[in-house]
Amino acid sequence: MEEEVLKKLRALVGWSSGDGVFCPGGSISNMYAVNLARYQRYPDCKQRGLRALPPLALFTSKECHYSIKKGAAFLGLGTDSVRVVKADERGKMIPEDLERQINLAEAEGAVPFLVTATSGTTVLGAFDPLEAIADVCQRHGLWLHVDAAWGGSVLLSQTHRHLLAGIQRADSVAWNPHKLLTAGLQCSALLLRDTSNLLKRCHGSQASYLFQQDKFYDVALDTGDKVVQCGRRVDCLKLWLMWKAQGGQGLEQRVDQAFALARYLVEELKKREGFELVMEPEFVNVCFWFVPPSLRGKQGSPDYAERLAKVAPVLKERMVKEGSMMVGYQPHGTRGNFFRMVVANPALTQADMDFFLNELERLGQDL
């Protein structure tokens, strides 16, 4: 089942062959990608450890998921080895700055080995320009990993898959069906273009009491040595069953419905006083401020931003205590706290979007 499902996912990325494994979450998928890229460049490090390595540099945008830095720390590279590339106002990595950072790292004596692009950033839902980033990686001979944990499922949609144009040029892709496709937690795939058994060479330890080579069946079915875990859950089953039940078209409809509902929410939000979009969404992350009655028309006052930033935490507390909704908020760069409504649940309807806006108005009418 795992092989079949991984093959389908790889085909959607645009690969006719390759490898892959289900991981316990996207953070681990990203960590594996860092480890694989390092091992491919310096296979000695598996045995000799960090002393076999020069100072290394990996590159990711300032909008990346925090697991990239966590992974660098966990793998002994240190967070200083992560070079943060600028993103534009929509949250996309700027390829020209990536090029600049690579040259800068080399000038400082570090060895670049990996670029991590993001398809569907956590807050703004931005998609990095993969073709341009792949060009930079090709020029410098760097491994390209795409963290598509959030946005990968968009590949199922003929209408929207252009957002990930160029993903077939990646060396590895992280994709979480438990996010947009709402497969049961956890269901996270790491996909590789590699056909040289890199996963097993990098992670394997050939324990003779588990991975006997003289079994009566095809030992290629023993995928356990590809991963760092020993015990593994059958995460592929969740996606396999869902795919069987819904079919490719059913899953595509889920994705398209999420986009359509996010668009509906944006249009409704624009009609109401007191709702202000952070930006037009590219994905299903709808980011906005709720401006309560006492702050409307006060944009010019010196403490406006400071007061507006206090609104979302208060409304969050009220909605949770009321038990009516659960919607996240966060600050972002220089922007104060704003709501991030992620429209992903296939059971949501336009009526739920209307309820959401009405409920925010009701909960914030006295602020």
Short mmCIF file of C-alpha atoms in Angstrom, two decimals:
data_model
loop_
_atom_site.label_atom_id
_atom_site.label_comp_id
_atom_site.label_asym_id
_atom_site.label_seq_id
_atom_site.Cartn_x
_atom_site.Cartn_y
_atom_site.Cartn_z
CA MET A 1 0.00 0.00 0.00
CA GLU A 2 2.78 2.41 0.95
CA GLU A 3 4.57 1.84 -2.35
CA GLU A 4 1.37 2.35 -4.35
CA VAL A 5 0.43 5.56 -2.56
CA LEU A 6 3.97 6.99 -2.77
CA LYS A 7 4.01 6.19 -6.49
CA LYS A 8 0.77 8.13 -6.99
CA LEU A 9 2.10 11.09 -5.02
CA ARG A 10 5.37 11.08 -7.01
CA ALA A 11 3.42 10.99 -10.27
CA LEU A 12 1.51 14.11 -9.18
CA VAL A 13 4.85 15.83 -8.50
CA GLY A 14 5.88 14.85 -12.03
CA TRP A 15 8.29 11.96 -11.42
CA SER A 16 8.01 8.57 -13.11
CA SER A 17 10.40 6.95 -10.62
CA GLY A 18 11.96 7.70 -7.24
CA ASP A 19 11.66 6.78 -3.60
CA GLY A 20 9.88 7.93 -0.48
CA VAL A 21 8.60 7.11 2.96
CA PHE A 22 5.86 8.17 5.35
CA CYS A 23 7.20 10.20 8.26
CA PRO A 24 5.73 11.15 11.66
CA GLY A 25 4.90 14.71 10.56
CA GLY A 26 6.23 17.31 8.15
CA SER A 27 8.93 18.49 10.55
CA ILE A 28 10.56 15.06 10.38
CA SER A 29 10.17 14.98 6.59
CA ASN A 30 12.05 18.28 6.39
CA MET A 31 14.69 16.99 8.79
CA TYR A 32 15.19 13.87 6.67
CA ALA A 33 15.64 16.06 3.59
CA VAL A 34 18.42 18.03 5.33
CA ASN A 35 20.10 14.78 6.40
CA LEU A 36 19.84 13.25 2.90
CA ALA A 37 21.22 16.34 1.19
CA ARG A 38 24.15 16.40 3.61
CA TYR A 39 24.80 12.66 3.22
CA GLN A 40 24.69 12.86 -0.56
CA ARG A 41 27.36 15.59 -0.50
CA TYR A 42 29.46 14.06 2.32
CA PRO A 43 28.72 10.31 2.70
CA ASP A 44 31.61 10.07 5.19
CA CYS A 45 29.59 11.94 7.81
CA LYS A 46 27.44 8.89 8.50
CA GLN A 47 30.45 7.16 10.05
CA ARG A 48 32.77 9.99 10.99
CA GLY A 49 30.16 12.51 12.13
CA LEU A 50 30.55 16.27 12.14
CA ARG A 51 34.37 16.17 12.06
CA ALA A 52 34.06 14.93 8.46
CA LEU A 53 32.35 18.17 7.48
CA PRO A 54 33.41 21.69 6.57
CA PRO A 55 31.11 24.51 7.81
CA LEU A 56 27.89 24.01 5.84
CA ALA A 57 25.19 26.45 4.75
CA LEU A 58 21.56 25.82 3.90
CA PHE A 59 19.13 28.42 2.59
CA THR A 60 15.47 29.01 3.23
CA SER A 61 13.16 32.01 3.23
CA LYS A 62 12.19 34.03 6.29
CA GLU A 63 8.66 32.66 5.83
CA CYS A 64 9.78 29.02 6.13
CA HIS A 65 8.46 26.59 8.72
CA TYR A 66 10.37 26.59 12.02
CA SER A 67 11.27 22.90 11.54
CA ILE A 68 14.12 23.88 9.20
CA LYS A 69 15.99 25.58 12.04
CA LYS A 70 14.99 22.85 14.48
CA GLY A 71 16.30 20.24 12.05
CA ALA A 72 19.62 22.06 11.64
CA ALA A 73 20.03 22.14 15.43
CA PHE A 74 19.02 18.50 15.83
CA LEU A 75 21.42 17.30 13.11
CA GLY A 76 24.35 19.13 14.66
CA LEU A 77 24.64 21.74 11.91
CA GLY A 78 23.52 24.47 14.29
CA THR A 79 20.97 27.16 13.60
CA ASP A 80 23.75 29.51 12.42
CA SER A 81 24.12 27.30 9.34
CA VAL A 82 20.61 28.34 8.21
CA ARG A 83 20.89 31.41 5.96
CA VAL A 84 17.60 33.29 5.82
CA VAL A 85 16.64 34.57 2.37
CA LYS A 86 14.40 37.61 1.98
CA ALA A 87 10.77 37.21 0.98
CA ASP A 88 8.68 39.73 -0.96
CA GLU A 89 5.61 41.49 0.43
CA ARG A 90 3.45 38.46 -0.45
CA GLY A 91 5.75 36.08 1.45
CA LYS A 92 7.54 34.48 -1.53
CA MET A 93 11.27 33.83 -1.53
CA ILE A 94 13.23 36.30 -3.68
CA PRO A 95 15.49 34.24 -5.99
CA GLU A 96 17.94 37.14 -6.51
CA ASP A 97 18.51 37.33 -2.77
CA LEU A 98 19.01 33.55 -2.66
CA GLU A 99 21.79 33.93 -5.24
CA ARG A 100 23.32 36.76 -3.20
CA GLN A 101 23.20 34.74 0.03
CA ILE A 102 24.87 31.72 -1.63
CA ASN A 103 27.72 33.88 -2.90
CA LEU A 104 28.03 35.52 0.52
CA ALA A 105 28.20 32.15 2.32
CA GLU A 106 30.92 30.95 -0.06
CA ALA A 107 32.88 34.17 0.47
CA GLU A 108 32.69 33.54 4.22
CA GLY A 109 34.16 30.05 3.78
CA ALA A 110 30.98 27.99 4.19
CA VAL A 111 29.89 25.25 1.77
CA PRO A 112 26.31 25.63 0.48
CA PHE A 113 24.54 22.27 0.10
CA LEU A 114 20.77 22.74 0.28
CA VAL A 115 17.93 25.14 -0.54
CA THR A 116 14.53 24.64 1.07
CA ALA A 117 11.67 26.31 -0.78
CA THR A 118 8.11 26.46 0.58
CA SER A 119 4.87 25.70 -1.24
CA GLY A 120 2.20 27.12 1.04
CA THR A 121 3.79 29.11 3.86
CA THR A 122 2.27 28.75 7.32
CA VAL A 123 0.89 32.24 7.80
CA LEU A 124 0.27 33.87 4.41
CA GLY A 125 -0.07 30.67 2.35
CA ALA A 126 2.57 31.84 -0.14
CA PHE A 127 4.11 29.67 -2.85
CA ASP A 128 7.80 30.24 -3.59
CA PRO A 129 8.75 30.63 -7.30
CA LEU A 130 10.11 27.12 -7.81
CA GLU A 131 11.32 27.45 -11.40
CA ALA A 132 13.54 30.43 -10.59
CA ILE A 133 14.79 28.79 -7.38
CA ALA A 134 15.53 25.54 -9.27
CA ASP A 135 17.59 27.57 -11.78
CA VAL A 136 19.72 28.94 -8.92
CA CYS A 137 20.15 25.44 -7.42
CA GLN A 138 21.15 24.05 -10.82
CA ARG A 139 23.77 26.77 -11.30
CA HIS A 140 25.32 26.10 -7.90
CA GLY A 141 24.83 22.32 -7.75
CA LEU A 142 22.59 22.42 -4.67
CA TRP A 143 19.94 19.98 -3.45
CA LEU A 144 16.46 21.50 -3.78
CA HIS A 145 13.93 20.46 -1.16
CA VAL A 146 10.36 21.72 -1.38
CA ASP A 147 8.41 21.89 1.85
CA ALA A 148 4.93 21.39 0.41
CA ALA A 149 3.54 20.02 3.67
CA TRP A 150 0.68 22.51 3.44
CA GLY A 151 0.44 23.24 -0.29
CA GLY A 152 1.29 19.84 -1.81
CA SER A 153 -2.32 18.70 -2.07
CA VAL A 154 -2.97 21.53 -4.54
CA LEU A 155 -1.24 19.25 -7.09
CA LEU A 156 -4.49 17.25 -7.20
CA SER A 157 -6.31 20.25 -8.70
CA GLN A 158 -6.02 20.90 -12.43
CA THR A 159 -7.25 24.44 -11.77
CA HIS A 160 -4.75 25.43 -9.10
CA ARG A 161 -1.68 23.19 -9.53
CA HIS A 162 0.11 25.97 -11.45
CA LEU A 163 0.95 27.40 -8.00
CA LEU A 164 3.58 24.64 -7.71
CA ALA A 165 4.98 25.01 -11.24
CA GLY A 166 8.54 23.67 -11.30
CA ILE A 167 8.14 21.24 -8.37
CA GLN A 168 9.22 18.36 -10.62
CA ARG A 169 12.72 19.88 -10.58
CA ALA A 170 13.07 19.34 -6.82
CA ASP A 171 15.22 16.58 -5.33
CA SER A 172 12.83 16.01 -2.43
CA VAL A 173 9.31 17.06 -1.47
CA ALA A 174 7.52 17.02 1.91
CA TRP A 175 3.75 16.66 1.59
CA ASN A 176 1.18 16.25 4.40
CA PRO A 177 -2.14 14.73 3.27
CA HIS A 178 -3.32 15.21 6.87
CA LYS A 179 -3.44 18.96 6.24
CA LEU A 180 -5.48 20.08 3.21
CA LEU A 181 -6.85 16.61 2.38
CA THR A 182 -7.78 16.10 6.07
CA ALA A 183 -6.45 12.54 6.25
CA GLY A 184 -6.27 11.36 9.86
CA LEU A 185 -3.30 12.59 11.86
CA GLN A 186 -0.61 11.76 11.07
CA CYS A 187 -0.09 11.29 7.36
CA SER A 188 3.08 12.89 6.00
CA ALA A 189 5.09 11.79 3.01
CA LEU A 190 8.66 12.53 2.06
CA LEU A 191 9.14 12.00 -1.68
CA LEU A 192 12.49 11.65 -3.43
CA ARG A 193 13.50 11.82 -7.07
CA ASP A 194 16.52 9.66 -6.21
CA THR A 195 16.69 6.10 -7.58
CA SER A 196 20.02 5.11 -6.00
CA ASN A 197 18.56 3.90 -2.68
CA LEU A 198 19.85 7.03 -0.95
CA LEU A 199 17.32 6.75 1.90
CA LYS A 200 18.56 3.30 2.87
CA ARG A 201 22.23 4.15 2.41
CA CYS A 202 21.86 7.25 4.56
CA HIS A 203 19.70 5.84 7.36
CA GLY A 204 20.21 2.06 7.22
CA SER A 205 22.03 0.06 9.86
CA GLN A 206 21.38 -3.48 8.51
CA ALA A 207 20.38 -4.95 11.87
CA SER A 208 20.67 -8.70 11.27
CA TYR A 209 17.95 -9.52 13.80
CA LEU A 210 15.38 -7.55 11.79
CA PHE A 211 16.40 -7.09 8.20
CA GLN A 212 17.51 -10.60 7.21
CA GLN A 213 18.38 -10.78 3.54
CA ASP A 214 17.45 -14.48 3.12
CA LYS A 215 13.71 -14.16 3.83
CA PHE A 216 11.29 -16.12 1.65
CA TYR A 217 9.69 -12.94 0.24
CA ASP A 218 11.02 -9.89 -1.61
CA VAL A 219 13.14 -8.07 0.98
CA ALA A 220 12.47 -4.76 -0.81
CA LEU A 221 9.21 -4.85 1.17
CA ASP A 222 11.23 -4.23 4.35
CA THR A 223 11.34 -0.44 4.16
CA GLY A 224 12.13 -0.03 7.86
CA ASP A 225 15.83 0.63 7.28
CA LYS A 226 15.02 3.73 5.22
CA VAL A 227 13.96 5.60 8.33
CA VAL A 228 15.40 6.62 11.68
CA GLN A 229 12.42 5.18 13.59
CA CYS A 230 12.16 1.49 14.35
CA GLY A 231 8.48 1.15 15.18
CA ARG A 232 6.31 2.83 12.55
CA ARG A 233 2.58 3.30 12.18
CA VAL A 234 0.75 2.32 9.00
CA ASP A 235 0.20 5.96 7.98
CA CYS A 236 -0.21 5.10 4.30
CA LEU A 237 -3.46 3.24 5.06
CA LYS A 238 -5.28 6.50 5.88
CA LEU A 239 -4.51 7.99 2.49
CA TRP A 240 -4.97 4.72 0.59
CA LEU A 241 -8.48 4.27 2.03
CA MET A 242 -9.41 7.90 1.46
CA TRP A 243 -8.21 7.75 -2.15
CA LYS A 244 -10.18 4.53 -2.73
CA ALA A 245 -13.32 6.06 -1.23
CA GLN A 246 -13.16 9.52 -2.80
CA GLY A 247 -11.27 8.79 -6.00
CA GLY A 248 -8.91 11.27 -7.64
CA GLN A 249 -11.86 13.43 -8.70
CA GLY A 250 -13.30 13.47 -5.19
CA LEU A 251 -10.01 14.67 -3.74
CA GLU A 252 -9.67 17.26 -6.50
CA GLN A 253 -13.14 18.57 -5.65
CA ARG A 254 -12.11 18.90 -2.00
CA VAL A 255 -9.20 21.11 -2.97
CA ASP A 256 -11.22 23.19 -5.43
CA GLN A 257 -14.04 23.60 -2.90
CA ALA A 258 -11.57 24.93 -0.31
CA PHE A 259 -10.31 27.55 -2.77
CA ALA A 260 -13.88 28.53 -3.74
CA LEU A 261 -14.95 28.86 -0.11
CA ALA A 262 -11.89 30.96 0.74
CA ARG A 263 -12.78 33.24 -2.18
CA TYR A 264 -16.39 33.49 -0.93
CA LEU A 265 -15.14 34.46 2.55
CA VAL A 266 -12.88 37.17 1.10
CA GLU A 267 -15.71 38.70 -0.96
CA GLU A 268 -18.12 38.66 2.01
CA LEU A 269 -15.50 40.13 4.30
CA LYS A 270 -14.99 43.07 1.91
CA LYS A 271 -18.68 43.95 2.13
CA ARG A 272 -18.60 44.46 5.89
CA GLU A 273 -17.41 47.37 7.95
CA GLY A 274 -14.61 46.56 10.37
CA PHE A 275 -12.94 43.79 8.39
CA GLU A 276 -9.61 44.58 6.75
CA LEU A 277 -7.68 42.10 4.59
CA VAL A 278 -3.95 41.81 5.25
CA MET A 279 -3.60 40.86 1.56
CA GLU A 280 -5.49 39.09 -1.21
CA PRO A 281 -4.93 35.38 -0.52
CA GLU A 282 -3.19 33.14 -3.03
CA PHE A 283 -4.24 30.00 -1.17
CA VAL A 284 -6.86 29.19 1.50
CA ASN A 285 -5.20 31.20 4.29
CA VAL A 286 -7.46 34.24 4.70
CA CYS A 287 -5.59 36.83 6.80
CA PHE A 288 -7.44 39.88 8.13
CA TRP A 289 -7.90 42.29 11.00
CA PHE A 290 -11.19 42.78 12.78
CA VAL A 291 -11.37 46.50 13.56
CA PRO A 292 -13.81 46.97 16.45
CA PRO A 293 -16.26 49.92 16.56
CA SER A 294 -14.03 52.01 18.88
CA LEU A 295 -11.12 51.94 16.40
CA ARG A 296 -12.96 52.54 13.13
CA GLY A 297 -11.82 55.69 11.36
CA LYS A 298 -8.92 56.08 13.84
CA GLN A 299 -6.21 54.74 11.51
CA GLY A 300 -4.31 58.00 11.83
CA SER A 301 -4.00 57.96 15.63
CA PRO A 302 -0.51 57.20 17.03
CA ASP A 303 -1.57 54.21 19.16
CA TYR A 304 -3.87 52.65 16.49
CA ALA A 305 -1.58 49.73 15.58
CA GLU A 306 -0.86 48.96 19.22
CA ARG A 307 -4.56 48.92 20.13
CA LEU A 308 -5.54 46.92 17.05
CA ALA A 309 -2.96 44.23 17.97
CA LYS A 310 -4.81 43.65 21.26
CA VAL A 311 -8.13 42.87 19.57
CA ALA A 312 -7.44 39.38 18.18
CA PRO A 313 -6.26 37.84 21.49
CA VAL A 314 -9.37 39.15 23.27
CA LEU A 315 -11.70 37.80 20.57
CA LYS A 316 -9.86 34.47 20.55
CA GLU A 317 -10.40 34.13 24.30
CA ARG A 318 -14.07 35.01 23.95
CA MET A 319 -14.76 32.56 21.10
CA VAL A 320 -13.02 29.72 22.94
CA LYS A 321 -14.83 30.39 26.22
CA GLU A 322 -18.09 30.69 24.29
CA GLY A 323 -17.29 27.39 22.55
CA SER A 324 -18.44 28.72 19.19
CA MET A 325 -15.24 28.88 17.13
CA MET A 326 -11.51 28.21 17.12
CA VAL A 327 -9.55 30.44 14.77
CA GLY A 328 -5.88 31.33 15.09
CA TYR A 329 -4.12 34.69 15.12
CA GLN A 330 -0.51 35.86 15.06
CA PRO A 331 1.72 38.88 14.53
CA HIS A 332 3.80 38.85 11.34
CA GLY A 333 6.91 40.96 10.77
CA THR A 334 5.89 44.56 11.48
CA ARG A 335 2.17 43.72 11.39
CA GLY A 336 0.31 43.43 14.67
CA ASN A 337 -1.90 40.44 15.52
CA PHE A 338 -4.36 39.46 12.80
CA PHE A 339 -6.67 36.50 12.30
CA ARG A 340 -5.76 33.65 9.97
CA MET A 341 -8.84 31.75 8.89
CA VAL A 342 -7.70 28.57 7.12
CA VAL A 343 -10.51 27.21 4.98
CA ALA A 344 -9.67 23.52 4.62
CA ASN A 345 -12.39 21.37 6.19
CA PRO A 346 -14.47 19.81 3.36
CA ALA A 347 -17.58 19.92 5.59
CA LEU A 348 -17.55 23.74 5.70
CA THR A 349 -20.21 25.67 3.79
CA GLN A 350 -20.96 29.27 2.85
CA ALA A 351 -23.31 29.37 5.84
CA ASP A 352 -20.33 28.60 8.10
CA MET A 353 -18.42 31.50 6.57
CA ASP A 354 -21.37 33.82 7.24
CA PHE A 355 -21.61 32.51 10.82
CA PHE A 356 -17.89 33.13 11.30
CA LEU A 357 -18.16 36.80 10.27
CA ASN A 358 -21.39 37.34 12.24
CA GLU A 359 -19.90 35.74 15.35
CA LEU A 360 -16.78 37.94 15.19
CA GLU A 361 -19.01 41.01 14.92
CA ARG A 362 -21.12 39.82 17.86
CA LEU A 363 -18.13 38.98 20.06
CA GLY A 364 -16.40 42.27 19.26
CA GLN A 365 -19.29 44.72 19.23
CA ASP A 366 -18.37 46.24 22.63
CA LEU A 367 -14.62 46.59 21.94
#
